[in-house]
Amino acid sequence: MMIIMNISSTPKQIEAVVARIEVNGFKAHISQGDERTVIGVVGNHNPISTREQFVRLPGVDRIVAISRPYKIASREFIPQNTTFPLDGVQMGGDQVIMIAGPCAVEDRVQLLETAIAVKEAGAQALRGGAYKPRSSPYSFQGLGEEGLEILAEAREKTGLPVVTEAMAPELVPLIAEYVDVIQIGARNMQNFALLHAAGESQHPILLKRGNAASIEELLMAAEYILSHGNRRVILCERGIRTFETSTRNTTDINAVPVLKSLTHLPVIVDPSHSTGKWEYVTPVARAAVAAGADGLIVEVHLNPEQALSDGGQSLKPERFAELVRQSRAIARAVGRC
Ligand code: PEP
Ligand code: MN
């Protein structure tokens, strides 16, 4: 439910409405528009009975119910785009943010060299998995905390903010000590204990869409994080499972404009996992930027043939540099940079 204040409402009247919301055990979310203030009420499960308490308070113009099952994530609730800084760059702003790096941190030299290469190629952030959700228990599972230490060193050396995946709630505080953005992977999109821990963290969260999850389910997963107090969530389309077998997944390009209209949260695309083949990564990256993505997350490996995971979908640094050049040209064509 949203309380729309009169254009002439005073700060005191707004305060009184917020106080009434809190006395009821709900949370208030204030959006200051150009003309008027809108106060979102979160946590009220019976909007009809709640409505009566607010409709006649001084300064209140009208009450509007939110039609979506997710609230804080919806554009109805927060009309303006959510943006937040990732070191020097603004996620959700005009610039299309390029996040790149290996699927997994394999060793110190590999990661540091890749970090320097992706920075030179034009990336604004570094990715690298220290805990890997592998389909087979016999595949490389990641270096764990040693991988986190290497990521922190790469951050130190290049100045790039770092993204890495957390697979278990109890690891979130540890991972947060080392990196800037915590990724929740596709397989964990509905791991509610993990979403809860991500919501309690102060770190931006990169939430990937499950490979069989609807857009609404993705937004409900984001709502878990938002409702626990963390408002810095980045959504990621990373391909869904369809009957098509020529690529690892099918990039749901539609998800980009659909999400941009349903939510104010930044939306990025992962052309690596969504295609599974390096030769399709750049064309799909171009399509994502053309569709309005706020960023890309791309797997880059110095020597893809030797990669311990996802080599087949990893770009060599020079190919990634070309992806950046082409994507920036598309970004300019659609009014971004
Ligand atoms: C990854 O980013 O390396 C990864 C495992 O992605 P996803 O969760 O999208 O499969
Ligand atoms: Mn991967």
mmCIF file of C-alpha atoms and ligand atoms in Angstrom:
data_model
loop_
_atom_site.group_PDB
_atom_site.id
_atom_site.type_symbol
_atom_site.label_atom_id
_atom_site.label_comp_id
_atom_site.label_asym_id
_atom_site.label_seq_id
_atom_site.Cartn_x
_atom_site.Cartn_y
_atom_site.Cartn_z
ATOM 1 C CA MET A 1 0.000 0.000 0.000
ATOM 2 C CA MET A 2 1.223 3.510 -0.782
ATOM 3 C CA ILE A 3 0.181 6.721 0.901
ATOM 4 C CA ILE A 4 0.239 9.629 -1.524
ATOM 5 C CA MET A 5 0.659 12.915 0.336
ATOM 6 C CA ASN A 6 -0.851 16.224 -0.782
ATOM 7 C CA ILE A 7 1.408 18.532 -2.772
ATOM 8 C CA SER A 8 1.214 20.988 0.145
ATOM 9 C CA SER A 9 1.810 18.432 2.919
ATOM 10 C CA THR A 10 4.296 19.523 5.593
ATOM 11 C CA PRO A 11 7.289 17.622 7.003
ATOM 12 C CA LYS A 12 5.394 17.343 10.311
ATOM 13 C CA GLN A 13 2.436 15.672 8.599
ATOM 14 C CA ILE A 14 4.800 13.251 6.855
ATOM 15 C CA GLU A 15 6.448 12.478 10.199
ATOM 16 C CA ALA A 16 3.056 11.802 11.764
ATOM 17 C CA VAL A 17 2.148 9.356 8.990
ATOM 18 C CA VAL A 18 5.495 7.552 9.377
ATOM 19 C CA ALA A 19 5.001 7.376 13.140
ATOM 20 C CA ARG A 20 1.544 5.839 12.655
ATOM 21 C CA ILE A 21 2.991 3.272 10.236
ATOM 22 C CA GLU A 22 5.671 2.293 12.741
ATOM 23 C CA VAL A 23 3.279 2.134 15.700
ATOM 24 C CA ASN A 24 1.391 -0.492 13.711
ATOM 25 C CA GLY A 25 4.572 -2.558 13.388
ATOM 26 C CA PHE A 26 5.009 -1.825 9.659
ATOM 27 C CA LYS A 27 7.906 -0.194 7.897
ATOM 28 C CA ALA A 28 7.720 3.122 6.024
ATOM 29 C CA HIS A 29 9.572 3.780 2.820
ATOM 30 C CA ILE A 30 9.618 7.450 1.820
ATOM 31 C CA SER A 31 10.008 8.476 -1.851
ATOM 32 C CA GLN A 32 10.486 12.171 -2.321
ATOM 33 C CA GLY A 33 9.201 13.024 -5.803
ATOM 34 C CA ASP A 34 9.555 16.399 -7.545
ATOM 35 C CA GLU A 35 6.031 17.387 -6.566
ATOM 36 C CA ARG A 36 4.905 15.210 -3.718
ATOM 37 C CA THR A 37 5.953 12.632 -1.182
ATOM 38 C CA VAL A 38 4.864 9.019 -1.463
ATOM 39 C CA ILE A 39 5.149 6.796 1.596
ATOM 40 C CA GLY A 40 5.217 3.055 1.020
ATOM 41 C CA VAL A 41 3.921 0.790 3.774
ATOM 42 C CA VAL A 42 5.719 -2.529 3.976
ATOM 43 C CA GLY A 43 4.573 -5.518 5.980
ATOM 44 C CA ASN A 44 0.845 -4.817 6.177
ATOM 45 C CA HIS A 45 -0.934 -7.995 5.255
ATOM 46 C CA ASN A 46 -4.417 -6.558 5.512
ATOM 47 C CA PRO A 47 -4.370 -3.400 3.368
ATOM 48 C CA ILE A 48 -8.138 -2.806 3.698
ATOM 49 C CA SER A 49 -8.117 -2.482 7.496
ATOM 50 C CA THR A 50 -4.801 -0.582 7.448
ATOM 51 C CA ARG A 51 -6.152 1.893 4.907
ATOM 52 C CA GLU A 52 -8.808 3.257 7.265
ATOM 53 C CA GLN A 53 -6.188 4.416 9.737
ATOM 54 C CA PHE A 54 -4.385 6.586 7.249
ATOM 55 C CA VAL A 55 -6.910 7.932 4.852
ATOM 56 C CA ARG A 56 -8.032 10.779 7.110
ATOM 57 C CA LEU A 57 -4.656 11.791 8.536
ATOM 58 C CA PRO A 58 -3.734 15.435 7.817
ATOM 59 C CA GLY A 59 -1.727 15.863 4.603
ATOM 60 C CA VAL A 60 -2.797 12.534 3.087
ATOM 61 C CA ASP A 61 -4.238 12.817 -0.428
ATOM 62 C CA ARG A 62 -5.075 9.168 -1.171
ATOM 63 C CA ILE A 63 -4.107 5.543 -0.638
ATOM 64 C CA VAL A 64 -3.130 3.279 -3.512
ATOM 65 C CA ALA A 65 -2.874 -0.497 -3.246
ATOM 66 C CA ILE A 66 0.161 -2.136 -4.892
ATOM 67 C CA SER A 67 -1.022 -4.729 -7.332
ATOM 68 C CA ARG A 68 2.183 -6.822 -7.477
ATOM 69 C CA PRO A 69 3.087 -9.583 -5.018
ATOM 70 C CA TYR A 70 6.495 -7.942 -4.567
ATOM 71 C CA LYS A 71 6.442 -4.448 -3.102
ATOM 72 C CA ILE A 72 9.797 -2.777 -2.493
ATOM 73 C CA ALA A 73 11.126 -4.220 -5.761
ATOM 74 C CA SER A 74 8.278 -2.747 -7.796
ATOM 75 C CA ARG A 75 8.357 0.432 -9.833
ATOM 76 C CA GLU A 76 4.937 1.251 -8.436
ATOM 77 C CA PHE A 77 6.565 1.566 -5.043
ATOM 78 C CA ILE A 78 9.801 3.271 -6.127
ATOM 79 C CA PRO A 79 9.382 4.918 -9.549
ATOM 80 C CA GLN A 80 12.937 6.215 -9.997
ATOM 81 C CA ASN A 81 15.828 3.901 -10.959
ATOM 82 C CA THR A 82 17.910 2.593 -8.072
ATOM 83 C CA THR A 83 21.547 3.562 -8.539
ATOM 84 C CA PHE A 84 24.511 3.099 -6.230
ATOM 85 C CA PRO A 85 28.256 3.499 -6.516
ATOM 86 C CA LEU A 86 30.615 0.586 -7.024
ATOM 87 C CA ASP A 87 33.835 2.349 -6.224
ATOM 88 C CA GLY A 88 34.181 5.021 -8.896
ATOM 89 C CA VAL A 89 31.283 3.889 -11.122
ATOM 90 C CA GLN A 90 27.542 4.167 -10.749
ATOM 91 C CA MET A 91 25.545 0.927 -11.051
ATOM 92 C CA GLY A 92 22.155 1.645 -12.635
ATOM 93 C CA GLY A 93 23.313 5.005 -14.033
ATOM 94 C CA ASP A 94 23.999 6.027 -17.643
ATOM 95 C CA GLN A 95 27.123 3.939 -18.023
ATOM 96 C CA VAL A 96 26.801 0.268 -18.974
ATOM 97 C CA ILE A 97 28.944 -1.492 -16.358
ATOM 98 C CA MET A 98 31.249 -4.271 -17.571
ATOM 99 C CA ILE A 99 32.068 -6.955 -15.002
ATOM 100 C CA ALA A 100 34.593 -9.498 -16.246
ATOM 101 C CA GLY A 101 36.961 -12.200 -15.067
ATOM 102 C CA PRO A 102 37.348 -15.934 -14.863
ATOM 103 C CA CYS A 103 34.582 -18.311 -13.880
ATOM 104 C CA ALA A 104 36.793 -19.482 -11.003
ATOM 105 C CA VAL A 105 39.854 -18.164 -9.217
ATOM 106 C CA GLU A 106 42.347 -20.905 -10.082
ATOM 107 C CA ASP A 107 45.583 -19.460 -8.727
ATOM 108 C CA ARG A 108 47.139 -16.109 -7.814
ATOM 109 C CA VAL A 109 48.987 -15.467 -11.072
ATOM 110 C CA GLN A 110 45.989 -16.411 -13.221
ATOM 111 C CA LEU A 111 43.684 -14.045 -11.351
ATOM 112 C CA LEU A 112 46.066 -11.094 -11.098
ATOM 113 C CA GLU A 113 46.966 -11.277 -14.792
ATOM 114 C CA THR A 114 43.308 -11.608 -15.791
ATOM 115 C CA ALA A 115 42.357 -8.674 -13.557
ATOM 116 C CA ILE A 116 44.939 -6.447 -15.240
ATOM 117 C CA ALA A 117 43.864 -7.650 -18.696
ATOM 118 C CA VAL A 118 40.138 -7.028 -18.159
ATOM 119 C CA LYS A 119 40.844 -3.618 -16.685
ATOM 120 C CA GLU A 120 42.910 -2.680 -19.735
ATOM 121 C CA ALA A 121 40.122 -3.978 -21.961
ATOM 122 C CA GLY A 122 37.651 -1.594 -20.276
ATOM 123 C CA ALA A 123 36.020 -3.528 -17.411
ATOM 124 C CA GLN A 124 34.758 -1.595 -14.379
ATOM 125 C CA ALA A 125 34.631 -4.602 -12.049
ATOM 126 C CA LEU A 126 36.263 -8.011 -11.637
ATOM 127 C CA ARG A 127 34.466 -11.319 -11.211
ATOM 128 C CA GLY A 128 35.876 -14.639 -10.011
ATOM 129 C CA GLY A 129 34.401 -17.561 -8.109
ATOM 130 C CA ALA A 130 36.067 -18.791 -4.923
ATOM 131 C CA TYR A 131 33.199 -21.167 -4.052
ATOM 132 C CA LYS A 132 31.889 -22.850 -7.192
ATOM 133 C CA PRO A 133 28.434 -24.437 -7.544
ATOM 134 C CA ARG A 134 29.470 -27.259 -9.886
ATOM 135 C CA SER A 135 26.983 -29.716 -11.343
ATOM 136 C CA SER A 136 29.380 -32.584 -10.561
ATOM 137 C CA PRO A 137 30.916 -33.144 -7.104
ATOM 138 C CA TYR A 138 34.085 -34.322 -8.886
ATOM 139 C CA SER A 139 34.641 -30.990 -10.683
ATOM 140 C CA PHE A 140 36.871 -28.205 -9.303
ATOM 141 C CA GLN A 141 34.979 -26.665 -6.356
ATOM 142 C CA GLY A 142 36.984 -23.461 -5.978
ATOM 143 C CA LEU A 143 39.807 -22.339 -3.692
ATOM 144 C CA GLY A 144 37.543 -21.132 -0.874
ATOM 145 C CA GLU A 145 39.056 -18.549 1.460
ATOM 146 C CA GLU A 146 42.387 -18.650 -0.366
ATOM 147 C CA GLY A 147 40.456 -17.554 -3.465
ATOM 148 C CA LEU A 148 38.964 -14.662 -1.500
ATOM 149 C CA GLU A 149 42.442 -13.545 -0.446
ATOM 150 C CA ILE A 150 43.570 -13.579 -4.063
ATOM 151 C CA LEU A 151 40.503 -11.566 -5.110
ATOM 152 C CA ALA A 152 41.252 -8.978 -2.427
ATOM 153 C CA GLU A 153 44.818 -8.719 -3.688
ATOM 154 C CA ALA A 154 43.585 -8.183 -7.254
ATOM 155 C CA ARG A 155 41.291 -5.455 -5.985
ATOM 156 C CA GLU A 156 44.225 -3.809 -4.234
ATOM 157 C CA LYS A 157 46.429 -3.989 -7.323
ATOM 158 C CA THR A 158 43.890 -2.874 -9.948
ATOM 159 C CA GLY A 159 41.385 -0.794 -7.967
ATOM 160 C CA LEU A 160 38.570 -2.821 -9.554
ATOM 161 C CA PRO A 161 35.644 -3.676 -7.279
ATOM 162 C CA VAL A 162 35.226 -7.438 -6.980
ATOM 163 C CA VAL A 163 32.188 -9.720 -7.365
ATOM 164 C CA THR A 164 32.165 -13.270 -6.002
ATOM 165 C CA GLU A 165 29.544 -15.888 -5.229
ATOM 166 C CA ALA A 166 28.317 -16.985 -1.798
ATOM 167 C CA MET A 167 26.711 -20.421 -1.674
ATOM 168 C CA ALA A 168 25.843 -20.624 2.026
ATOM 169 C CA PRO A 169 24.395 -18.069 4.456
ATOM 170 C CA GLU A 170 27.121 -18.617 7.037
ATOM 171 C CA LEU A 171 29.767 -17.613 4.483
ATOM 172 C CA VAL A 172 28.218 -14.210 3.687
ATOM 173 C CA PRO A 173 29.988 -12.272 6.521
ATOM 174 C CA LEU A 174 33.362 -13.827 5.630
ATOM 175 C CA ILE A 175 32.988 -13.115 1.906
ATOM 176 C CA ALA A 176 31.876 -9.554 2.687
ATOM 177 C CA GLU A 177 35.245 -8.933 4.361
ATOM 178 C CA TYR A 178 37.048 -9.538 1.075
ATOM 179 C CA VAL A 179 34.842 -8.345 -1.799
ATOM 180 C CA ASP A 180 32.528 -5.527 -2.887
ATOM 181 C CA VAL A 181 29.547 -7.366 -4.374
ATOM 182 C CA ILE A 182 28.156 -10.746 -3.296
ATOM 183 C CA GLN A 183 26.676 -12.909 -6.025
ATOM 184 C CA ILE A 184 23.807 -15.312 -5.439
ATOM 185 C CA GLY A 185 23.966 -17.851 -8.229
ATOM 186 C CA ALA A 186 21.167 -19.222 -10.372
ATOM 187 C CA ARG A 187 21.047 -22.482 -8.383
ATOM 188 C CA ASN A 188 20.517 -20.541 -5.175
ATOM 189 C CA MET A 189 17.984 -17.967 -6.332
ATOM 190 C CA GLN A 190 15.372 -19.452 -4.008
ATOM 191 C CA ASN A 191 17.709 -20.411 -1.182
ATOM 192 C CA PHE A 192 15.752 -18.389 1.344
ATOM 193 C CA ALA A 193 18.294 -18.676 4.145
ATOM 194 C CA LEU A 194 20.914 -17.260 1.771
ATOM 195 C CA LEU A 195 18.569 -14.478 0.613
ATOM 196 C CA HIS A 196 17.949 -13.637 4.274
ATOM 197 C CA ALA A 197 21.698 -13.429 4.985
ATOM 198 C CA ALA A 198 22.185 -11.292 1.852
ATOM 199 C CA GLY A 199 19.421 -8.984 3.064
ATOM 200 C CA GLU A 200 21.175 -8.499 6.381
ATOM 201 C CA SER A 201 24.490 -7.763 4.702
ATOM 202 C CA GLN A 202 25.512 -4.197 3.914
ATOM 203 C CA HIS A 203 26.979 -5.302 0.583
ATOM 204 C CA PRO A 204 25.432 -4.923 -2.873
ATOM 205 C CA ILE A 205 23.997 -8.262 -4.024
ATOM 206 C CA LEU A 206 24.098 -9.572 -7.589
ATOM 207 C CA LEU A 207 21.103 -11.901 -7.806
ATOM 208 C CA LYS A 208 21.038 -14.299 -10.752
ATOM 209 C CA ARG A 209 17.817 -15.640 -12.192
ATOM 210 C CA GLY A 210 17.322 -19.369 -11.678
ATOM 211 C CA ASN A 211 17.424 -21.296 -14.920
ATOM 212 C CA ALA A 212 13.775 -22.312 -14.512
ATOM 213 C CA ALA A 213 12.545 -19.257 -12.634
ATOM 214 C CA SER A 214 9.955 -16.831 -13.941
ATOM 215 C CA ILE A 215 10.590 -13.102 -13.875
ATOM 216 C CA GLU A 216 8.088 -12.795 -11.052
ATOM 217 C CA GLU A 217 9.935 -15.436 -9.022
ATOM 218 C CA LEU A 218 13.183 -13.524 -9.565
ATOM 219 C CA LEU A 219 11.522 -10.356 -8.281
ATOM 220 C CA MET A 220 10.104 -12.206 -5.263
ATOM 221 C CA ALA A 221 13.622 -13.463 -4.487
ATOM 222 C CA ALA A 222 14.883 -9.865 -4.731
ATOM 223 C CA GLU A 223 12.048 -8.820 -2.418
ATOM 224 C CA TYR A 224 13.431 -11.154 0.288
ATOM 225 C CA ILE A 225 16.740 -9.286 0.182
ATOM 226 C CA LEU A 226 15.113 -5.852 0.045
ATOM 227 C CA SER A 227 12.677 -6.622 2.846
ATOM 228 C CA HIS A 228 15.552 -7.565 5.150
ATOM 229 C CA GLY A 229 16.942 -4.074 4.751
ATOM 230 C CA ASN A 230 19.459 -4.292 1.903
ATOM 231 C CA ARG A 231 18.343 -2.039 -0.944
ATOM 232 C CA ARG A 232 21.361 -2.559 -3.207
ATOM 233 C CA VAL A 233 20.321 -5.457 -5.422
ATOM 234 C CA ILE A 234 21.412 -6.029 -9.030
ATOM 235 C CA LEU A 235 19.309 -8.470 -11.058
ATOM 236 C CA CYS A 236 20.988 -10.714 -13.620
ATOM 237 C CA GLU A 237 19.464 -12.530 -16.574
ATOM 238 C CA ARG A 238 21.755 -15.515 -17.188
ATOM 239 C CA GLY A 239 19.676 -17.660 -19.514
ATOM 240 C CA ILE A 240 16.842 -20.048 -18.859
ATOM 241 C CA ARG A 241 16.357 -23.692 -19.757
ATOM 242 C CA THR A 242 14.224 -24.260 -22.833
ATOM 243 C CA PHE A 243 13.786 -27.079 -25.384
ATOM 244 C CA GLU A 244 16.645 -25.546 -27.404
ATOM 245 C CA THR A 245 19.860 -27.539 -27.106
ATOM 246 C CA SER A 246 22.229 -25.671 -29.416
ATOM 247 C CA THR A 247 23.215 -23.358 -26.569
ATOM 248 C CA ARG A 248 23.697 -24.107 -22.858
ATOM 249 C CA ASN A 249 20.707 -21.928 -21.946
ATOM 250 C CA THR A 250 18.465 -19.520 -23.837
ATOM 251 C CA THR A 251 19.055 -15.841 -23.176
ATOM 252 C CA ASP A 252 15.702 -14.327 -22.299
ATOM 253 C CA ILE A 253 16.352 -10.946 -23.889
ATOM 254 C CA ASN A 254 12.713 -10.049 -23.211
ATOM 255 C CA ALA A 255 13.527 -10.151 -19.506
ATOM 256 C CA VAL A 256 15.567 -6.966 -19.844
ATOM 257 C CA PRO A 257 12.779 -4.576 -20.921
ATOM 258 C CA VAL A 258 10.223 -6.502 -18.832
ATOM 259 C CA LEU A 259 12.345 -6.131 -15.693
ATOM 260 C CA LYS A 260 13.145 -2.496 -16.474
ATOM 261 C CA SER A 261 9.436 -1.763 -16.567
ATOM 262 C CA LEU A 262 8.477 -3.813 -13.482
ATOM 263 C CA THR A 263 11.336 -2.799 -11.197
ATOM 264 C CA HIS A 264 13.638 0.117 -10.430
ATOM 265 C CA LEU A 265 16.565 -2.234 -9.693
ATOM 266 C CA PRO A 266 19.562 -2.366 -12.073
ATOM 267 C CA VAL A 267 19.408 -5.235 -14.583
ATOM 268 C CA ILE A 268 22.487 -6.870 -16.079
ATOM 269 C CA VAL A 269 22.963 -9.789 -18.484
ATOM 270 C CA ASP A 270 25.409 -12.696 -18.383
ATOM 271 C CA PRO A 271 26.009 -13.661 -22.028
ATOM 272 C CA SER A 272 28.538 -16.347 -20.973
ATOM 273 C CA HIS A 273 26.289 -18.694 -18.973
ATOM 274 C CA SER A 274 23.282 -17.894 -21.122
ATOM 275 C CA THR A 275 24.971 -19.130 -24.313
ATOM 276 C CA GLY A 276 27.652 -21.483 -23.000
ATOM 277 C CA LYS A 277 29.785 -20.931 -26.132
ATOM 278 C CA TRP A 278 32.368 -18.196 -26.476
ATOM 279 C CA GLU A 279 31.522 -17.483 -30.123
ATOM 280 C CA TYR A 280 27.992 -16.359 -29.202
ATOM 281 C CA VAL A 281 28.963 -14.261 -26.198
ATOM 282 C CA THR A 282 29.704 -10.996 -28.027
ATOM 283 C CA PRO A 283 26.576 -10.980 -30.249
ATOM 284 C CA VAL A 284 24.361 -11.656 -27.226
ATOM 285 C CA ALA A 285 26.210 -8.989 -25.233
ATOM 286 C CA ARG A 286 25.394 -6.502 -28.003
ATOM 287 C CA ALA A 287 21.739 -7.557 -27.940
ATOM 288 C CA ALA A 288 21.603 -7.147 -24.156
ATOM 289 C CA VAL A 289 22.957 -3.611 -24.289
ATOM 290 C CA ALA A 290 20.567 -2.762 -27.141
ATOM 291 C CA ALA A 291 17.677 -4.105 -25.025
ATOM 292 C CA GLY A 292 18.568 -1.722 -22.191
ATOM 293 C CA ALA A 293 20.797 -3.736 -19.829
ATOM 294 C CA ASP A 294 22.615 -1.690 -17.195
ATOM 295 C CA GLY A 295 25.638 -3.945 -17.385
ATOM 296 C CA LEU A 296 27.184 -7.225 -18.493
ATOM 297 C CA ILE A 297 28.991 -9.943 -16.562
ATOM 298 C CA VAL A 298 31.375 -11.842 -18.825
ATOM 299 C CA GLU A 299 33.733 -14.765 -18.269
ATOM 300 C CA VAL A 300 37.280 -14.101 -19.449
ATOM 301 C CA HIS A 301 40.190 -16.536 -19.265
ATOM 302 C CA LEU A 302 43.812 -16.088 -20.354
ATOM 303 C CA ASN A 303 43.877 -19.609 -21.704
ATOM 304 C CA PRO A 304 40.299 -20.960 -22.053
ATOM 305 C CA GLU A 305 41.450 -24.431 -23.199
ATOM 306 C CA GLN A 306 43.134 -24.912 -19.807
ATOM 307 C CA ALA A 307 40.335 -23.405 -17.665
ATOM 308 C CA LEU A 308 39.227 -25.433 -14.637
ATOM 309 C CA SER A 309 35.623 -24.399 -15.259
ATOM 310 C CA ASP A 310 33.554 -22.936 -18.099
ATOM 311 C CA GLY A 311 36.471 -22.651 -20.557
ATOM 312 C CA GLY A 312 34.177 -23.203 -23.533
ATOM 313 C CA GLN A 313 32.259 -20.018 -22.815
ATOM 314 C CA SER A 314 35.220 -17.885 -21.747
ATOM 315 C CA LEU A 315 36.601 -15.110 -23.940
ATOM 316 C CA LYS A 316 40.299 -14.418 -24.300
ATOM 317 C CA PRO A 317 41.146 -10.882 -23.118
ATOM 318 C CA GLU A 318 41.530 -9.517 -26.667
ATOM 319 C CA ARG A 319 38.097 -10.839 -27.600
ATOM 320 C CA PHE A 320 36.674 -9.289 -24.458
ATOM 321 C CA ALA A 321 38.248 -5.956 -25.458
ATOM 322 C CA GLU A 322 36.384 -6.220 -28.762
ATOM 323 C CA LEU A 323 33.144 -7.038 -26.901
ATOM 324 C CA VAL A 324 33.628 -3.863 -24.856
ATOM 325 C CA ARG A 325 34.252 -1.747 -27.980
ATOM 326 C CA GLN A 326 31.175 -3.076 -29.734
ATOM 327 C CA SER A 327 28.965 -2.881 -26.645
ATOM 328 C CA ARG A 328 29.992 0.730 -25.987
ATOM 329 C CA ALA A 329 29.050 1.637 -29.573
ATOM 330 C CA ILE A 330 25.620 0.076 -29.038
ATOM 331 C CA ALA A 331 25.337 1.814 -25.663
ATOM 332 C CA ARG A 332 25.916 5.198 -27.315
ATOM 333 C CA ALA A 333 23.308 4.362 -29.970
ATOM 334 C CA VAL A 334 20.699 3.838 -27.239
ATOM 335 C CA GLY A 335 21.594 6.943 -25.262
ATOM 336 C CA ARG A 336 23.923 5.304 -22.722
ATOM 337 C CA CYS A 337 27.692 5.286 -22.423
HETATM 338 C C1 PEP B 1 28.951 -18.150 -12.352
HETATM 339 O O1 PEP B 1 28.707 -16.921 -12.426
HETATM 340 O O2 PEP B 1 30.091 -18.625 -12.474
HETATM 341 C C2 PEP B 1 27.806 -19.084 -12.212
HETATM 342 C C3 PEP B 1 27.969 -20.286 -11.685
HETATM 343 O O3 PEP B 1 26.676 -18.578 -12.713
HETATM 344 P P1 PEP B 1 25.156 -19.151 -12.638
HETATM 345 O O4 PEP B 1 24.801 -19.150 -11.200
HETATM 346 O O5 PEP B 1 24.401 -18.139 -13.447
HETATM 347 O O6 PEP B 1 25.164 -20.514 -13.270
HETATM 348 MN MN MN B 2 30.937 -19.970 -14.792
#
